[in-house]
Short mmCIF file of C-alpha atoms in Angstrom, two decimals:
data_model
loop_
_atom_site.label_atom_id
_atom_site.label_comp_id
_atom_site.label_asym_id
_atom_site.label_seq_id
_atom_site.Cartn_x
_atom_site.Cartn_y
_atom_site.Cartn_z
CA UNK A 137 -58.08 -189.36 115.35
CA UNK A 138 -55.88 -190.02 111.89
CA UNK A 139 -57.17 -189.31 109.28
CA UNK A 140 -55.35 -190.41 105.74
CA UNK A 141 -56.72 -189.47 101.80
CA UNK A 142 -57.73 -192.69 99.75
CA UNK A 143 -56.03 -191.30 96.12
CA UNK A 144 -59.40 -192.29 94.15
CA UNK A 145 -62.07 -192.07 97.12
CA UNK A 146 -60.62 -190.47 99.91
CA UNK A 147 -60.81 -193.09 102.18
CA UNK A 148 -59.14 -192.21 106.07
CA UNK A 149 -58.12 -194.84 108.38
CA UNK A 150 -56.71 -194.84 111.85
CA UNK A 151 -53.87 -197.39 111.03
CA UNK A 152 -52.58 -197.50 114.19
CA UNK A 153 -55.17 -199.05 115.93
CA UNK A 154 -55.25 -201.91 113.82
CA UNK A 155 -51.54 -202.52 114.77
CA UNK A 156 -51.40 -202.86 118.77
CA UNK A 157 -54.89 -205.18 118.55
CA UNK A 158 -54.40 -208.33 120.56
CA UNK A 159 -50.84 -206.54 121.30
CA UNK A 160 -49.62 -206.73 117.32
CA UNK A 161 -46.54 -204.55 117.40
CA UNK A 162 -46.57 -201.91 114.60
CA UNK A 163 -42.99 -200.37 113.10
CA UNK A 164 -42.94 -196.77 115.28
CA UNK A 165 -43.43 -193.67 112.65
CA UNK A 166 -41.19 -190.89 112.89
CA UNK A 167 -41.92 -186.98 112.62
CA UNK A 168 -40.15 -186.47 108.79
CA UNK A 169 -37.38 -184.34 108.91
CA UNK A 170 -37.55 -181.39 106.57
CA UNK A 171 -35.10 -182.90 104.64
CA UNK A 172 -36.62 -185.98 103.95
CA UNK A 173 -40.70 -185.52 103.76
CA UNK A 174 -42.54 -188.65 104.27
CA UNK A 175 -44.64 -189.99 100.78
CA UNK A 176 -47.74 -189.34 100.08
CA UNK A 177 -49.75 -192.48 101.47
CA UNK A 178 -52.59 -194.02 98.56
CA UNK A 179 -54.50 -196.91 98.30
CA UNK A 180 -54.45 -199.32 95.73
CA UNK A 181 -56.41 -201.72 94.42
CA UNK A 182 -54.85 -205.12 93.69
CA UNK A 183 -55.42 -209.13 93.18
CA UNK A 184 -53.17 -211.47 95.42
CA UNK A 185 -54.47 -215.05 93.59
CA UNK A 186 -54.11 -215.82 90.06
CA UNK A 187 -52.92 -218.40 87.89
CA UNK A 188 -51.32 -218.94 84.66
CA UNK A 189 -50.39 -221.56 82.04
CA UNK A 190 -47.04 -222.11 84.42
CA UNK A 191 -49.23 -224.38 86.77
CA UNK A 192 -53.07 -225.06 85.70
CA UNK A 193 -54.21 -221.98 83.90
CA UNK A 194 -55.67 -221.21 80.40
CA UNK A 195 -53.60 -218.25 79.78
CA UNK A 196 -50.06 -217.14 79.77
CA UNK A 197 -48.41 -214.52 82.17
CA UNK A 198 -48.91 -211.48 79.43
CA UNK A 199 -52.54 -212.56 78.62
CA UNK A 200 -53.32 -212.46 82.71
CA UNK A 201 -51.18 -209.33 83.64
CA UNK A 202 -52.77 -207.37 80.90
CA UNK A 203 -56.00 -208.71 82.13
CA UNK A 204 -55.59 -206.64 85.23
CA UNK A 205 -53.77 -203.84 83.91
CA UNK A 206 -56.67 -203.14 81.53
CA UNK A 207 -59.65 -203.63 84.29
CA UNK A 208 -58.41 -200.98 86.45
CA UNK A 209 -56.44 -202.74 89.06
CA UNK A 210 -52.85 -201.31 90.66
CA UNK A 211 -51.31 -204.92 90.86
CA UNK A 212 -51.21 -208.24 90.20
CA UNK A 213 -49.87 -210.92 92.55
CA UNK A 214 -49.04 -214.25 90.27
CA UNK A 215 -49.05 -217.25 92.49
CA UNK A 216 -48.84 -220.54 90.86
CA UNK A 217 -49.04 -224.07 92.21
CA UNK A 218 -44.79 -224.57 93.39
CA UNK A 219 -44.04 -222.15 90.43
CA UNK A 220 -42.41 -219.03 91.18
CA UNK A 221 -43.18 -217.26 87.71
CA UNK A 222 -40.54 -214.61 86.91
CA UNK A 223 -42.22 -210.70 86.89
CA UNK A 224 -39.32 -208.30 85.86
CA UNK A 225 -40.20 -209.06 81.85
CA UNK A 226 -43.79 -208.70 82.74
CA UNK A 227 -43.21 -205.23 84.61
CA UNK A 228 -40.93 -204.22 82.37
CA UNK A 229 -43.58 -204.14 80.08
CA UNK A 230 -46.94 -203.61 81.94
CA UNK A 231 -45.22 -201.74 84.89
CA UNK A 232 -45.46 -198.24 85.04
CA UNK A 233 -44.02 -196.23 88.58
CA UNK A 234 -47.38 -195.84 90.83
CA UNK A 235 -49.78 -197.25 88.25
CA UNK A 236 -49.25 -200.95 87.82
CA UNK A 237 -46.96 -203.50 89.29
CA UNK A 238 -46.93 -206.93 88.97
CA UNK A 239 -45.57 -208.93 92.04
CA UNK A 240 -43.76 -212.54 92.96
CA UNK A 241 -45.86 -215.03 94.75
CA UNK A 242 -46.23 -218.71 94.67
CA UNK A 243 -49.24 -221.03 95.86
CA UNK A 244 -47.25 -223.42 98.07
CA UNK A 245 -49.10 -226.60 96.89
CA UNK A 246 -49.13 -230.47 98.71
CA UNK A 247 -51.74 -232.60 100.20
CA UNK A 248 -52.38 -234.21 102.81
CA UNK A 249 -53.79 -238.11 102.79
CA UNK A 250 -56.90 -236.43 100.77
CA UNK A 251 -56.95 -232.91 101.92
CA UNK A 252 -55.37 -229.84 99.90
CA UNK A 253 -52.88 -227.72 101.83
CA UNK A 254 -52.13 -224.58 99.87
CA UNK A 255 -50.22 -221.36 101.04
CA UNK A 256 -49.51 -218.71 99.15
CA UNK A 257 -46.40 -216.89 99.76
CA UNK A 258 -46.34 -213.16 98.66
CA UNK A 259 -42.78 -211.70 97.40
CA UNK A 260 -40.91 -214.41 98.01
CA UNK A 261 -37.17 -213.72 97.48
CA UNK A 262 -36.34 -217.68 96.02
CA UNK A 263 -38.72 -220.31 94.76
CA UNK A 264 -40.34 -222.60 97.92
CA UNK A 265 -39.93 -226.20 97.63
CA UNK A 266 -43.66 -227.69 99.87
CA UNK A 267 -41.53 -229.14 102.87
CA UNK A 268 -44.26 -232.10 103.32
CA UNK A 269 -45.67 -232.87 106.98
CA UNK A 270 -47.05 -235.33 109.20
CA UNK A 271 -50.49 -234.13 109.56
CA UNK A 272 -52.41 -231.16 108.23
CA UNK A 273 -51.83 -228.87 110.97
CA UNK A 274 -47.80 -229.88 110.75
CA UNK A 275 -47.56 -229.76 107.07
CA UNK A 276 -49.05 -225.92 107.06
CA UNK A 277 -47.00 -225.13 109.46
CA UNK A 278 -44.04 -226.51 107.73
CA UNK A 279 -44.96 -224.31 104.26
CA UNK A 280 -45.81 -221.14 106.98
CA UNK A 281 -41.88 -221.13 107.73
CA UNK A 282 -40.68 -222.07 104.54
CA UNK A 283 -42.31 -218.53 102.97
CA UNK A 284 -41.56 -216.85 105.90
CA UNK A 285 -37.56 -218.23 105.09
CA UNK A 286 -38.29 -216.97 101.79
CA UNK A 287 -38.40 -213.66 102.91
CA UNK A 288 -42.59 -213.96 101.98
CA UNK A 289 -45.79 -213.09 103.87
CA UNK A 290 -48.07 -216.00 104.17
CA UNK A 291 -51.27 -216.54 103.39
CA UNK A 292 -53.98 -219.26 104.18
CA UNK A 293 -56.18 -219.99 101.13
CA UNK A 294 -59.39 -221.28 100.92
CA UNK A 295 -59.49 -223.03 104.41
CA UNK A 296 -62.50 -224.84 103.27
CA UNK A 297 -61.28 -226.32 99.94
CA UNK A 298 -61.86 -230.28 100.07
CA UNK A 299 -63.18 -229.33 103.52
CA UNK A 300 -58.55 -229.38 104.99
CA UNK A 301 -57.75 -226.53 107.15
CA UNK A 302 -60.34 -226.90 109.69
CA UNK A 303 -60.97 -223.88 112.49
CA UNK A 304 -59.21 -225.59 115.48
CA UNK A 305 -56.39 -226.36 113.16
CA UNK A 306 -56.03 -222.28 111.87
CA UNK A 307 -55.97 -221.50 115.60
CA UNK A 308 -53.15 -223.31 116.35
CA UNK A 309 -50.96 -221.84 113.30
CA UNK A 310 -48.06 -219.64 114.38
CA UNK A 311 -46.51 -217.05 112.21
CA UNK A 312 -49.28 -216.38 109.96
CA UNK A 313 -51.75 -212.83 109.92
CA UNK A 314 -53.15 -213.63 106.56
CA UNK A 315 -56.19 -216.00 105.29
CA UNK A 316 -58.69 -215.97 102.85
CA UNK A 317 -62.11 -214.82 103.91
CA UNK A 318 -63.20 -215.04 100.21
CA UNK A 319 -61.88 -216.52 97.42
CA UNK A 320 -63.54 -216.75 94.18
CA UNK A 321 -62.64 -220.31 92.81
CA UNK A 322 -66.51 -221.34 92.41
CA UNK A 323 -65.67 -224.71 94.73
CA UNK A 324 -64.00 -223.83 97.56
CA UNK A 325 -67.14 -223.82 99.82
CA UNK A 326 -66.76 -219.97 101.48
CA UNK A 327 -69.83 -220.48 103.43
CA UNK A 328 -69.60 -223.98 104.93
CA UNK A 329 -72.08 -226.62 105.14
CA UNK A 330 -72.34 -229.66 106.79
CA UNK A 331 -71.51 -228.55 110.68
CA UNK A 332 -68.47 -226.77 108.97
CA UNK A 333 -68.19 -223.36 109.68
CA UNK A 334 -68.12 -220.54 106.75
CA UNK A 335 -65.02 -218.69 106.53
CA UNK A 336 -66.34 -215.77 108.30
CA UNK A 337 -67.60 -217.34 111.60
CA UNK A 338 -63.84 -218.80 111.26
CA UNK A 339 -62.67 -215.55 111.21
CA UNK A 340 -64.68 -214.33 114.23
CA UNK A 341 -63.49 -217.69 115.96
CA UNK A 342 -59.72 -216.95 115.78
CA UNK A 343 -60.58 -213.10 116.97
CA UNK A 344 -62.58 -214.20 119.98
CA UNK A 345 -59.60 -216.30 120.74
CA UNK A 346 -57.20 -213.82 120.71
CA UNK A 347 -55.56 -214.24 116.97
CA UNK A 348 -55.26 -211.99 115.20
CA UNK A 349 -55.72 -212.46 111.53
CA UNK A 350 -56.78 -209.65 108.17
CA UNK A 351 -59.18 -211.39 106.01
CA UNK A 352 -58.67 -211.21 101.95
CA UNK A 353 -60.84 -211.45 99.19
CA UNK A 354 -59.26 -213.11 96.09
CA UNK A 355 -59.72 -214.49 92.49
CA UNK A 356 -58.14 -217.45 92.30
CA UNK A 357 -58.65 -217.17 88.77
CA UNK A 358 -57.75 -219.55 86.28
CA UNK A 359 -59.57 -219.30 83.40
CA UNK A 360 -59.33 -216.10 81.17
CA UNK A 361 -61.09 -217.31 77.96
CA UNK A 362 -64.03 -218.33 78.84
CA UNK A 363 -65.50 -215.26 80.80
CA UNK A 364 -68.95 -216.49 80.68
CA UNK A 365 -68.88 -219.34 82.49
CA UNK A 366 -69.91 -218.89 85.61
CA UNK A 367 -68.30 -222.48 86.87
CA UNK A 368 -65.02 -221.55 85.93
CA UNK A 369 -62.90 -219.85 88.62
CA UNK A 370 -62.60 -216.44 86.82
CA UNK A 371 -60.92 -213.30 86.91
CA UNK A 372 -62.85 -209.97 89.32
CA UNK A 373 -64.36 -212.14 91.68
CA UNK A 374 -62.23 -210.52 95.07
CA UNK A 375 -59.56 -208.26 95.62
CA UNK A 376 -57.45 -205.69 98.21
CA UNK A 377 -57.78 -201.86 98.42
CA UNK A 378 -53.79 -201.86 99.94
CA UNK A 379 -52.79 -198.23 101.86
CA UNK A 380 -49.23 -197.84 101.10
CA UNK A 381 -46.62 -195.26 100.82
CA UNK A 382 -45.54 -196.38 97.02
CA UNK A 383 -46.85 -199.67 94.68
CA UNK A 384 -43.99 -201.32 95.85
CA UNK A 385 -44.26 -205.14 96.02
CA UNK A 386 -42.26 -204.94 99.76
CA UNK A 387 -44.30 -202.02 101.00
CA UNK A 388 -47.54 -203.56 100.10
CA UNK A 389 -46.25 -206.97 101.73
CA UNK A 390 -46.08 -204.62 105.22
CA UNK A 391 -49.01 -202.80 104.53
CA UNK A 392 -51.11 -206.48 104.32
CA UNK A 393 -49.17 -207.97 107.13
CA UNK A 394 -50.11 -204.78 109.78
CA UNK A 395 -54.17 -205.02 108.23
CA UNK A 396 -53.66 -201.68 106.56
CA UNK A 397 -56.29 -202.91 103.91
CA UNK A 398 -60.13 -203.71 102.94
CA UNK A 399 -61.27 -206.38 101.43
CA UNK A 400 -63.88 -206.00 98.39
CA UNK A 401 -66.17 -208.14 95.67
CA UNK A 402 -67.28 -204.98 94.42
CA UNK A 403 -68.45 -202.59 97.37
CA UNK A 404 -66.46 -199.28 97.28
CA UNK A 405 -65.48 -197.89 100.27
CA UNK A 406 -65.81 -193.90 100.79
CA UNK A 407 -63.70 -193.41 104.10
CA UNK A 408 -62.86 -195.56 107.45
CA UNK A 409 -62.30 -193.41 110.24
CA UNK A 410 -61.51 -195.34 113.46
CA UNK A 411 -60.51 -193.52 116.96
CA UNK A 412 -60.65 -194.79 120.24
CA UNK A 413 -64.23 -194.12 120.95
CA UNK A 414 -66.03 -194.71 117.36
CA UNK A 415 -65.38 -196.40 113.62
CA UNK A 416 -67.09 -195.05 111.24
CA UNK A 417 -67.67 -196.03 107.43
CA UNK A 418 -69.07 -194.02 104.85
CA UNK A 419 -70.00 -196.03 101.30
CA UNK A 420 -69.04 -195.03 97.80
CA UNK A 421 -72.79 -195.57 96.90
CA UNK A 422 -74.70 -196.68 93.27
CA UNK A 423 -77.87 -194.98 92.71
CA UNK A 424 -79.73 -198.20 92.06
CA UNK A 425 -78.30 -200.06 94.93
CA UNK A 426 -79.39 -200.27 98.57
CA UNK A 427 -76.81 -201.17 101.87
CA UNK A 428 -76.23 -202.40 104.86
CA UNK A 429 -73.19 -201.85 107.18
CA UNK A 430 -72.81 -204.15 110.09
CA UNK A 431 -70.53 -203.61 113.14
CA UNK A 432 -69.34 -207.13 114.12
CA UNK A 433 -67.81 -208.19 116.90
CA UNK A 434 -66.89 -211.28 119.59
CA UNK A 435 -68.27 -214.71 118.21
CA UNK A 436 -69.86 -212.65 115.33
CA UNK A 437 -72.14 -210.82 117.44
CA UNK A 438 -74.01 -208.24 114.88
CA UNK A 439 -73.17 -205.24 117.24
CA UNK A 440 -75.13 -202.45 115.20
CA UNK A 441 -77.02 -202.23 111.53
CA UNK A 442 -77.34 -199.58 109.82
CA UNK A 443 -79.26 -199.26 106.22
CA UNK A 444 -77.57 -194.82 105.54
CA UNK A 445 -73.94 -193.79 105.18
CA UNK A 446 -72.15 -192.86 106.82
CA UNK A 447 -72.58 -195.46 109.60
CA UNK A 448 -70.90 -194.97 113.39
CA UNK A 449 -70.49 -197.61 116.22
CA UNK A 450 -69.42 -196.14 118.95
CA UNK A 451 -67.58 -198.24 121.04
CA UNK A 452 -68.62 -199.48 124.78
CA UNK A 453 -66.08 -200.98 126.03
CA UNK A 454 -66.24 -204.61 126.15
CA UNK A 455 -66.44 -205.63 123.01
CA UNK A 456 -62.55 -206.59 122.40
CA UNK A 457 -62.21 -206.31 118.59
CA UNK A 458 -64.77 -204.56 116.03
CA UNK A 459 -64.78 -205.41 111.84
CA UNK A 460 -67.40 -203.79 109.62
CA UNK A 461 -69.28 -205.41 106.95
CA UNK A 462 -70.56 -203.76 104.18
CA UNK A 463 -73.63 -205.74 102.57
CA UNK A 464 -74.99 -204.62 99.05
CA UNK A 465 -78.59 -205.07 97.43
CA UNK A 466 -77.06 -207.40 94.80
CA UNK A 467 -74.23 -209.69 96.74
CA UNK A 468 -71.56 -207.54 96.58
CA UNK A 469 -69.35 -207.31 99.78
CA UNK A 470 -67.12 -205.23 101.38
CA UNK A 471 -65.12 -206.43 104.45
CA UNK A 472 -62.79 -204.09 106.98
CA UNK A 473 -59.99 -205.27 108.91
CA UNK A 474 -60.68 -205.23 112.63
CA UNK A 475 -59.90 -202.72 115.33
CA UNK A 476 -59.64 -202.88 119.04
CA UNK A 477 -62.15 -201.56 121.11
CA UNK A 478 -62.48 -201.76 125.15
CA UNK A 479 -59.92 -202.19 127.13
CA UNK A 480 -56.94 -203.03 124.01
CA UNK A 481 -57.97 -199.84 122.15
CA UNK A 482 -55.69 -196.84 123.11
CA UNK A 483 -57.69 -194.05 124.89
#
């Protein structure tokens, strides 16, 4: 078993297994020489969607960044519509060394005939031009490669959003380990309707299918003045708790990309501890709040419930991936990446 301290919460995962499920390669760690310890690994909690007055929203760059500085978060991802909004004056003065950081992205932005394609790319080295397409599936495609050329991890957001990316279509993506499994844009239709599938029984889709993909939780905020209206994509709606070595916008790009994350709209995780017989959460609990933690696995299959943390599933062997939800008396969600179990996990 591997245990790891959260910095805040002490939260241990087993990393690892995450990284050969559905054979994803992870880098190979090293014993540190005594020469050269290894850093102190610590989570951190940060927003990967957000926009500012360089595309369509209310607020300039300082006004958001200091948003998130002041509301507790570790970083800020700023990810306009085919703007790549420059960050070394904003970290220069926001920044601080293992505190705040304030990273490159850009929402990759075209359509479609009528349907929205939008990727974001995270750290991306030079501004992304959309490359266009010939259909939806060909046109994401096209943007996966163009972040991926700009040295950028990419993301799928809001599959749902004027109903474009549709399941079959997110199957057949290549390149990609990153989607949205929340975003918090009021209108981007997270749960599905209409025959269409909510973003989680997407997710459980591409796992029973054998791809692999880490579901975030995002803003997509927009609007920073008018924090009472509740139709307004707003800022604290989703974000990342991130494991990383340093709050370092390249480490935390690596850390996403191998699932070495949670997801969050306001749960707060105590500890993860996966091995290759059990995961097990344990909940940061509220006094005045009540949970549930669900053990999910193929096709969503609700493997286990529990209402007490901690919470253990122990695995039986044929169950090919496990996630864990984390379900709070008033809405608010927590969401772990998920592990292999069966015949993939390591014994």
């Amino acid at each position: 078993m591997k245990t790891i301290a959260h910095a805040r919460i002490g939260l241990c995962v087993a990393a690892a297994l995450t990284g050969v499920f559905l054979r994803a390669a992870s880098p190979r760690t090293q014993a540190p020489s005594p020469q050269a310890p290894s850093p102190q690994i610590q989570w951190f909690k940060g927003n990967l969607h957000t926009h500012t007055l360089n595309s369509d929203g209310d607020s300039t760059p300082d006004d958001v960044v200091r948003w998130y500085r002041e509301h507790g978060y570790n970083f800020v991802t700023l990810t306009d519509h085919n703007y790549l909004t420059s960050v070394d004056g904003l970290n220069a003065l926001h920044g601080a060394d293992d505190q705040f950081l304030v990273m490159k992205g850009e929402e990759v932005t075209d359509r479609f005939q009528n349907k929205p394609v939008h990727l974001n790319g995270f750290a991306p080295n030079a501004f992304i031009k959309p490359p266009g397409g010939s259909s939806v599936l060909d046109m994401a495609q096209r943007m996966i490669d163009a972040i991926r050329g700009a040295g950028a991890a990419p993301s799928v957001n809001h599959p749902n959003f004027g109903w474009a990316i549709s399941a079959d279509e997110l199957l057949q993506l290549q390149r990609t380990r990153l989607f949205e499994v929340f975003n918090g844009h009021p209108s981007v239709n997270n749960l599905g309707g209409g025959g269409v599938p909510g973003l989680e029984e997407v997710w459980d889709r591409m796992l029973s299918s054998g791809k692999l993909l880490y579901g975030l939780a995002v803003d997509d905020a927009h609007y920073f003045k008018r924090p009472e209206d509740k139709t307004a994509p707003r800022p604290g709606q989703g974000w990342v708790y991130v494991r990383s070595p340093r709050l370092e916008s390249r480490a935390l790009v690596e850390a996403l990309e191998r699932g070495d994350f949670y997801s969050s709209t306001g749960v707060e995780l105590q500890s993860i501890t996966a091995t290759s017989t059990a995961l097990t959460i344990v909940v940061k609990t509220e006094p005045q709040s009540k949970y549930r933690i669900q053990f999910i696995g193929k096709q969503g299959a609700i493997l286990s419930e529990a209402v007490a943390s901690p919470a253990t599933y122990t695995f039986k062997g044929d169950e090919s991936y496990v996630r864990a939800k984390v379900i709070e008396s008033n809405g608010k969600l927590a969401w772990v990446q998920p592990v292999p179990a069966g015949a993939n996990a390591p014994r």
